[in-house]
Coordinates of C-alpha atoms in Angstrom, one line a residue:
M3 CA 88.3 -17.6 -28.3
V4 CA 90.0 -18.8 -31.5
D5 CA 92.8 -17.7 -30.1
E6 CA 92.6 -19.8 -26.8
G7 CA 92.4 -22.7 -28.9
V8 CA 88.5 -23.0 -28.4
R9 CA 86.7 -24.3 -31.4
P10 CA 83.7 -23.0 -32.1
D11 CA 80.9 -25.1 -32.3
R12 CA 77.3 -24.8 -34.6
F13 CA 75.5 -22.3 -32.4
V14 CA 78.2 -19.8 -32.2
L15 CA 80.0 -19.8 -36.4
P16 CA 75.8 -18.5 -37.3
K17 CA 76.0 -15.8 -34.7
V18 CA 79.5 -14.4 -36.1
Y19 CA 78.3 -14.9 -39.9
K20 CA 75.2 -12.6 -38.5
A21 CA 77.6 -9.7 -37.0
C22 CA 79.7 -9.9 -40.0
A23 CA 76.2 -9.3 -42.5
E24 CA 75.2 -6.7 -39.7
L25 CA 78.7 -4.8 -40.9
K26 CA 78.2 -5.7 -44.0
D27 CA 81.8 -7.4 -43.7
Y28 CA 82.7 -9.5 -46.5
G29 CA 86.4 -9.6 -45.8
V30 CA 86.3 -11.3 -42.0
G31 CA 82.6 -13.6 -42.9
K32 CA 85.2 -15.0 -45.8
E33 CA 87.9 -15.2 -43.3
V34 CA 85.9 -17.3 -40.5
Y35 CA 83.9 -19.3 -44.0
D36 CA 87.7 -20.1 -44.7
Y37 CA 88.7 -20.9 -41.2
M38 CA 86.1 -23.4 -40.9
L39 CA 86.5 -25.3 -43.4
D40 CA 90.4 -25.7 -41.9
I41 CA 89.2 -27.0 -38.8
G42 CA 86.7 -29.4 -40.9
F43 CA 83.2 -28.0 -39.8
E44 CA 80.6 -28.5 -41.9
G45 CA 78.0 -31.1 -40.8
N46 CA 74.2 -32.7 -40.6
H47 CA 73.4 -34.2 -37.5
W48 CA 71.5 -37.1 -38.6
V49 CA 74.2 -38.4 -40.4
K50 CA 76.2 -37.9 -37.0
R51 CA 73.0 -39.8 -35.5
R52 CA 74.3 -43.2 -37.7
D53 CA 70.7 -41.8 -39.7
F54 CA 71.4 -43.1 -42.9
S55 CA 67.9 -44.3 -43.6
K56 CA 66.2 -40.3 -42.6
A57 CA 69.2 -39.0 -44.3
L58 CA 68.8 -40.9 -47.5
K59 CA 65.3 -40.1 -48.1
C60 CA 65.2 -36.3 -47.4
I61 CA 67.0 -36.1 -50.1
N62 CA 65.5 -38.3 -52.3
D63 CA 62.3 -36.3 -51.4
M64 CA 63.9 -33.1 -52.4
K65 CA 65.3 -34.6 -55.5
V66 CA 61.2 -35.2 -56.3
R67 CA 59.8 -31.4 -55.2
G68 CA 63.3 -30.1 -57.5
V69 CA 65.1 -29.2 -54.7
F70 CA 68.4 -30.5 -55.4
P71 CA 71.1 -31.3 -52.4
D72 CA 73.8 -28.8 -52.1
R73 CA 77.9 -29.4 -51.6
V74 CA 77.2 -29.4 -47.4
T75 CA 74.5 -31.7 -47.3
W76 CA 76.6 -34.0 -50.0
N77 CA 79.5 -33.4 -47.2
S78 CA 77.3 -34.8 -44.6
I79 CA 76.3 -38.0 -46.1
I80 CA 79.8 -38.7 -46.8
A81 CA 81.5 -37.9 -44.3
G82 CA 78.9 -40.0 -42.2
Y83 CA 79.5 -42.8 -44.8
A84 CA 83.0 -43.0 -43.8
H85 CA 83.0 -42.0 -40.5
D86 CA 81.2 -45.2 -40.1
G87 CA 82.9 -47.3 -42.4
Q88 CA 80.5 -47.8 -45.5
L89 CA 83.3 -46.7 -47.9
K90 CA 81.8 -48.0 -50.8
E91 CA 79.1 -45.7 -49.8
A92 CA 80.9 -42.8 -49.2
Q93 CA 82.3 -43.1 -52.9
K94 CA 79.5 -43.8 -54.5
C95 CA 78.0 -40.2 -52.8
F96 CA 81.3 -38.8 -53.5
M97 CA 81.0 -39.3 -57.3
E98 CA 77.5 -38.4 -57.7
M99 CA 78.8 -35.5 -56.0
S100 CA 81.0 -34.7 -58.3
R101 CA 78.9 -35.6 -61.4
S102 CA 76.2 -32.9 -59.9
E103 CA 77.0 -29.4 -61.9
G104 CA 78.3 -26.7 -60.0
L105 CA 78.7 -29.1 -57.0
E106 CA 83.2 -29.7 -57.8
A107 CA 84.7 -31.8 -54.3
N108 CA 86.0 -29.1 -51.9
V109 CA 88.2 -29.5 -49.0
V110 CA 85.8 -31.2 -46.8
S111 CA 84.5 -33.7 -49.1
W112 CA 88.0 -34.7 -49.8
T113 CA 89.2 -35.5 -46.0
A114 CA 85.8 -37.0 -45.2
L115 CA 86.9 -40.0 -47.7
I116 CA 90.4 -39.9 -46.4
T117 CA 90.0 -39.5 -42.8
G118 CA 87.0 -42.6 -43.5
H119 CA 89.1 -44.8 -45.1
E120 CA 92.2 -44.4 -42.5
Q121 CA 90.3 -44.4 -39.0
N122 CA 89.2 -48.2 -40.6
G123 CA 91.7 -49.5 -41.7
F124 CA 93.0 -48.6 -44.8
S125 CA 96.1 -46.3 -44.7
A126 CA 96.9 -46.4 -47.7
Q127 CA 94.1 -46.0 -49.6
A128 CA 94.4 -43.0 -47.7
L129 CA 97.2 -41.9 -49.2
N130 CA 95.9 -42.3 -52.5
I131 CA 93.3 -40.3 -52.0
F132 CA 95.6 -37.5 -50.8
K133 CA 97.8 -37.1 -53.8
K134 CA 94.8 -37.3 -55.6
M135 CA 93.1 -33.9 -54.0
V136 CA 96.7 -32.6 -53.9
I137 CA 96.4 -33.4 -57.8
T138 CA 93.3 -31.8 -58.5
G139 CA 94.6 -28.4 -57.0
I140 CA 92.9 -28.5 -53.3
K141 CA 94.4 -27.6 -50.5
P142 CA 94.5 -29.0 -47.6
N143 CA 93.0 -28.5 -43.8
S144 CA 94.7 -29.2 -40.3
V145 CA 91.9 -32.7 -40.5
T146 CA 93.4 -34.0 -44.1
I147 CA 97.0 -33.1 -42.8
A148 CA 96.2 -34.7 -39.4
S149 CA 94.8 -38.1 -41.4
V150 CA 97.2 -38.5 -43.2
V151 CA 99.9 -37.9 -40.7
S152 CA 98.4 -40.9 -39.1
A153 CA 98.1 -43.1 -42.4
C154 CA 101.9 -42.7 -42.5
S155 CA 102.8 -43.7 -39.2
N156 CA 100.5 -46.7 -39.7
L157 CA 102.2 -47.3 -42.5
S158 CA 106.1 -46.8 -40.9
L159 CA 106.1 -43.9 -43.9
S160 CA 109.2 -41.7 -42.0
R161 CA 110.7 -40.1 -45.8
Y162 CA 106.5 -39.3 -46.9
G163 CA 105.6 -38.1 -43.2
K164 CA 108.0 -35.9 -42.6
E165 CA 107.4 -34.0 -46.1
I166 CA 104.3 -33.2 -45.4
H167 CA 106.4 -31.8 -42.1
G168 CA 107.9 -29.7 -44.0
Y169 CA 104.8 -28.1 -46.0
C170 CA 103.2 -27.5 -42.6
I171 CA 106.0 -25.5 -41.8
K172 CA 106.0 -23.8 -45.1
K173 CA 101.9 -23.0 -44.1
D174 CA 102.7 -21.7 -40.2
V175 CA 99.0 -21.7 -39.6
L176 CA 99.5 -25.9 -40.2
D177 CA 101.8 -26.5 -38.7
S178 CA 100.4 -24.5 -35.3
D179 CA 97.9 -26.4 -35.8
F180 CA 96.4 -28.7 -32.6
S181 CA 95.1 -31.9 -34.2
V182 CA 98.5 -31.1 -36.5
A183 CA 100.8 -30.9 -33.1
N184 CA 99.6 -34.3 -32.0
S185 CA 99.4 -36.3 -35.1
L186 CA 103.5 -35.2 -35.8
L187 CA 103.9 -35.9 -32.4
D188 CA 102.7 -39.3 -32.6
F189 CA 104.6 -40.2 -36.8
Y190 CA 107.5 -39.1 -35.3
S191 CA 107.4 -41.3 -31.8
K192 CA 106.1 -44.3 -33.6
C193 CA 109.1 -43.8 -36.4
Q194 CA 111.9 -43.8 -34.1
S195 CA 113.3 -40.3 -34.1
L196 CA 112.5 -39.5 -30.5
D197 CA 114.5 -36.3 -30.5
V198 CA 112.1 -34.8 -33.2
A199 CA 109.2 -35.9 -31.0
R200 CA 110.4 -34.5 -27.6
L201 CA 110.9 -31.4 -29.3
K202 CA 107.5 -31.6 -31.4
F203 CA 106.4 -32.4 -27.5
S204 CA 108.2 -29.6 -25.9
K205 CA 106.5 -26.8 -28.3
I206 CA 103.1 -27.9 -27.3
K207 CA 101.8 -24.7 -25.7
R208 CA 98.6 -26.7 -24.9
K209 CA 99.6 -30.4 -24.4
D210 CA 95.8 -32.4 -23.7
L211 CA 96.3 -36.0 -22.4
V212 CA 96.3 -37.2 -26.2
S213 CA 99.3 -35.2 -26.8
W214 CA 101.1 -37.2 -23.3
N215 CA 99.8 -40.6 -24.6
A216 CA 102.4 -39.9 -27.8
M217 CA 105.2 -38.5 -26.2
L218 CA 105.0 -41.9 -23.4
A219 CA 104.0 -44.4 -26.4
G220 CA 107.4 -43.5 -28.4
Y221 CA 109.3 -44.0 -25.4
A222 CA 108.0 -47.3 -24.6
I223 CA 108.8 -48.5 -28.1
R224 CA 112.0 -47.3 -27.4
G225 CA 112.5 -49.3 -24.3
S226 CA 113.3 -45.7 -22.5
R227 CA 111.5 -46.5 -19.2
E228 CA 113.6 -44.0 -17.3
D229 CA 111.8 -41.5 -20.0
A230 CA 108.8 -43.1 -19.3
V231 CA 108.3 -42.9 -15.7
K232 CA 109.7 -39.5 -15.2
L233 CA 106.7 -38.4 -17.8
L234 CA 104.4 -40.2 -15.9
Q235 CA 105.3 -38.1 -12.4
E236 CA 105.3 -35.1 -14.8
M237 CA 101.8 -35.6 -15.3
E238 CA 101.1 -35.9 -11.8
L239 CA 102.2 -32.8 -11.3
Q240 CA 100.1 -31.3 -13.6
G241 CA 96.7 -32.8 -13.2
I242 CA 96.7 -35.5 -15.5
E243 CA 95.3 -38.2 -14.7
P244 CA 96.7 -42.0 -17.6
N245 CA 93.9 -43.0 -18.7
T246 CA 93.6 -46.6 -20.5
I247 CA 95.1 -45.6 -23.4
T248 CA 98.7 -44.6 -21.4
W249 CA 98.6 -47.7 -19.9
N250 CA 98.2 -49.9 -23.3
G251 CA 100.7 -47.4 -25.1
L252 CA 103.2 -48.1 -22.3
I253 CA 102.6 -51.6 -22.0
M254 CA 102.2 -53.2 -25.9
G255 CA 105.1 -50.4 -26.3
F256 CA 107.8 -52.0 -24.0
T257 CA 106.4 -55.7 -25.2
Q258 CA 107.3 -54.7 -28.5
Y259 CA 110.3 -53.9 -28.0
G260 CA 111.0 -57.0 -26.0
D261 CA 110.9 -55.6 -22.6
G262 CA 108.2 -57.5 -20.9
K263 CA 109.3 -57.2 -17.3
A264 CA 108.6 -52.8 -17.8
G265 CA 105.2 -53.8 -19.7
L266 CA 104.3 -55.5 -16.6
A267 CA 105.2 -53.2 -13.9
F268 CA 103.1 -50.6 -16.3
F269 CA 100.2 -53.1 -16.4
Y270 CA 100.8 -53.7 -12.4
M271 CA 100.4 -49.9 -11.9
M272 CA 97.2 -49.3 -13.8
R273 CA 96.4 -52.1 -11.6
E274 CA 96.8 -49.9 -8.8
M275 CA 95.6 -47.0 -10.1
A276 CA 92.1 -48.5 -10.2
T277 CA 92.0 -48.7 -14.1
C278 CA 89.9 -50.6 -15.8
P279 CA 91.3 -52.9 -18.5
N280 CA 89.9 -52.8 -21.7
R281 CA 90.2 -55.5 -24.5
P282 CA 93.6 -54.3 -25.7
T283 CA 94.5 -54.2 -22.5
I284 CA 94.7 -57.8 -21.9
S285 CA 95.7 -58.7 -25.1
G286 CA 98.9 -56.9 -24.3
A287 CA 99.0 -58.3 -21.0
L288 CA 98.9 -61.8 -22.3
A289 CA 101.0 -60.7 -24.7
V290 CA 103.9 -59.9 -21.7
C291 CA 102.7 -63.1 -20.5
G292 CA 103.7 -65.3 -23.6
Q293 CA 107.1 -62.9 -23.7
L294 CA 108.2 -63.7 -20.0
Q295 CA 106.8 -67.6 -20.0
D296 CA 104.4 -66.5 -17.2
M297 CA 101.8 -68.8 -17.6
K298 CA 100.5 -68.5 -13.8
L299 CA 99.9 -64.3 -14.2
G300 CA 98.4 -65.5 -17.8
K301 CA 95.6 -68.0 -16.1
E302 CA 94.6 -65.3 -13.8
I303 CA 94.3 -62.7 -17.1
H304 CA 92.0 -65.5 -18.3
S305 CA 90.0 -65.9 -15.2
Y306 CA 89.2 -62.0 -15.8
V307 CA 87.7 -62.1 -18.9
I308 CA 85.7 -65.5 -17.5
R309 CA 84.2 -63.6 -14.6
N310 CA 83.9 -60.2 -16.5
K311 CA 81.9 -61.5 -19.2
I312 CA 84.8 -60.0 -21.5
E313 CA 83.9 -60.8 -25.3
L314 CA 86.1 -63.5 -26.4
S315 CA 87.0 -61.4 -29.4
T316 CA 89.4 -61.8 -31.8
G317 CA 92.0 -59.6 -30.2
V318 CA 92.2 -61.4 -26.3
G319 CA 91.1 -64.8 -28.0
S320 CA 94.3 -65.2 -30.1
A321 CA 96.4 -63.3 -27.7
L322 CA 95.5 -66.5 -25.1
I323 CA 96.6 -68.6 -28.1
S324 CA 99.6 -67.2 -28.1
M325 CA 99.8 -67.0 -24.7
Y326 CA 98.9 -70.8 -23.8
S327 CA 101.2 -71.4 -26.7
A328 CA 104.8 -69.6 -25.9
C329 CA 104.6 -70.9 -22.4
G330 CA 104.1 -74.1 -23.3
S331 CA 100.9 -75.8 -23.4
L332 CA 99.0 -76.6 -26.9
K333 CA 96.3 -78.4 -25.0
L334 CA 95.4 -75.1 -23.6
A335 CA 95.9 -73.3 -26.7
C336 CA 93.5 -75.7 -28.4
S337 CA 91.5 -75.4 -25.6
V338 CA 90.6 -72.0 -25.9
F339 CA 90.9 -72.5 -30.4
N340 CA 87.5 -74.9 -29.4
E341 CA 86.1 -72.5 -27.2
L342 CA 85.9 -69.6 -29.5
P343 CA 81.9 -68.9 -31.0
I344 CA 84.4 -67.1 -33.9
K345 CA 87.4 -68.5 -35.9
D346 CA 88.3 -66.1 -38.3
V347 CA 92.0 -65.9 -40.0
V348 CA 93.7 -64.2 -37.4
I349 CA 93.0 -66.5 -35.0
W350 CA 93.4 -69.6 -37.5
H351 CA 97.1 -68.3 -38.2
S352 CA 97.3 -68.3 -33.7
I353 CA 96.1 -71.7 -33.7
I354 CA 98.6 -72.8 -37.1
A355 CA 102.1 -70.9 -35.8
A356 CA 101.3 -72.7 -31.8
C357 CA 100.9 -76.4 -33.9
A358 CA 103.9 -75.6 -35.8

């Protein structure tokens, strides 16, 4: 099952442990446990449901009755807080667990903090936590590596990402891991090492949509339109349908490169395939309109936003302001600004830039 790349769930692992117990095979049982830690499997359903009050109440009840939470319980709470973006609470629980006798943090504890920071936009902090983890002598698992590589991609830390890839190659189990392979593919695509990205892509035996999307986004960022079209055709032959993330990567990637026409072509292609745009799609399409100074299409997209009652969030609102400004209509840019119910620092920057 594992060789086929199928991840065991909470129903499978207990049965495997039971089999090891019946066979009195401690060695295999320990290997299964190590594998469980490697794939980051350790959790609690109350926390996954974001029911922190109930989870924490249980911990307090345990303490009152003289039963103290073990490492698995603490890790569940840390992971839940971190994933939910409550990073201070996660770190507080991490420190409290570490102060408990015999409950030093393990790879799951550290990885929960690293992943939480990376997923919530604090990539630099995620890397700092990773450094501390390595200094303490804790070996990373595949989930740790995938998060750290993603942080390197976000910060464009090419050298650091390559060093981590070198570490993965030395630990062959990590280099062949599916999530690690996808994160490295995304890293090399974003850091403009397309040749390495292509090589990495070709070596992934069971490519999922994440793999295809990462490669397509890499082509878009480098302005390789023909390669992107060929890869989309190859996806179609493989029976893999592009999703909203696929199109967003293409639209925003080509716009970032400066090829607004290509971005617009993929936007139309997306609409032809009846894929519903989300807020990042709309922001990307508006950026294209601004780049091409196509206010007619920009107004059509604005009308689509109004008709479908799409919330004028920071991304869409700032994109509308920038689009109207780029098309020479400061009046309409100010009109959008005045309509926005919430004006954060990004919105203010957009209107200041428009006026300037």
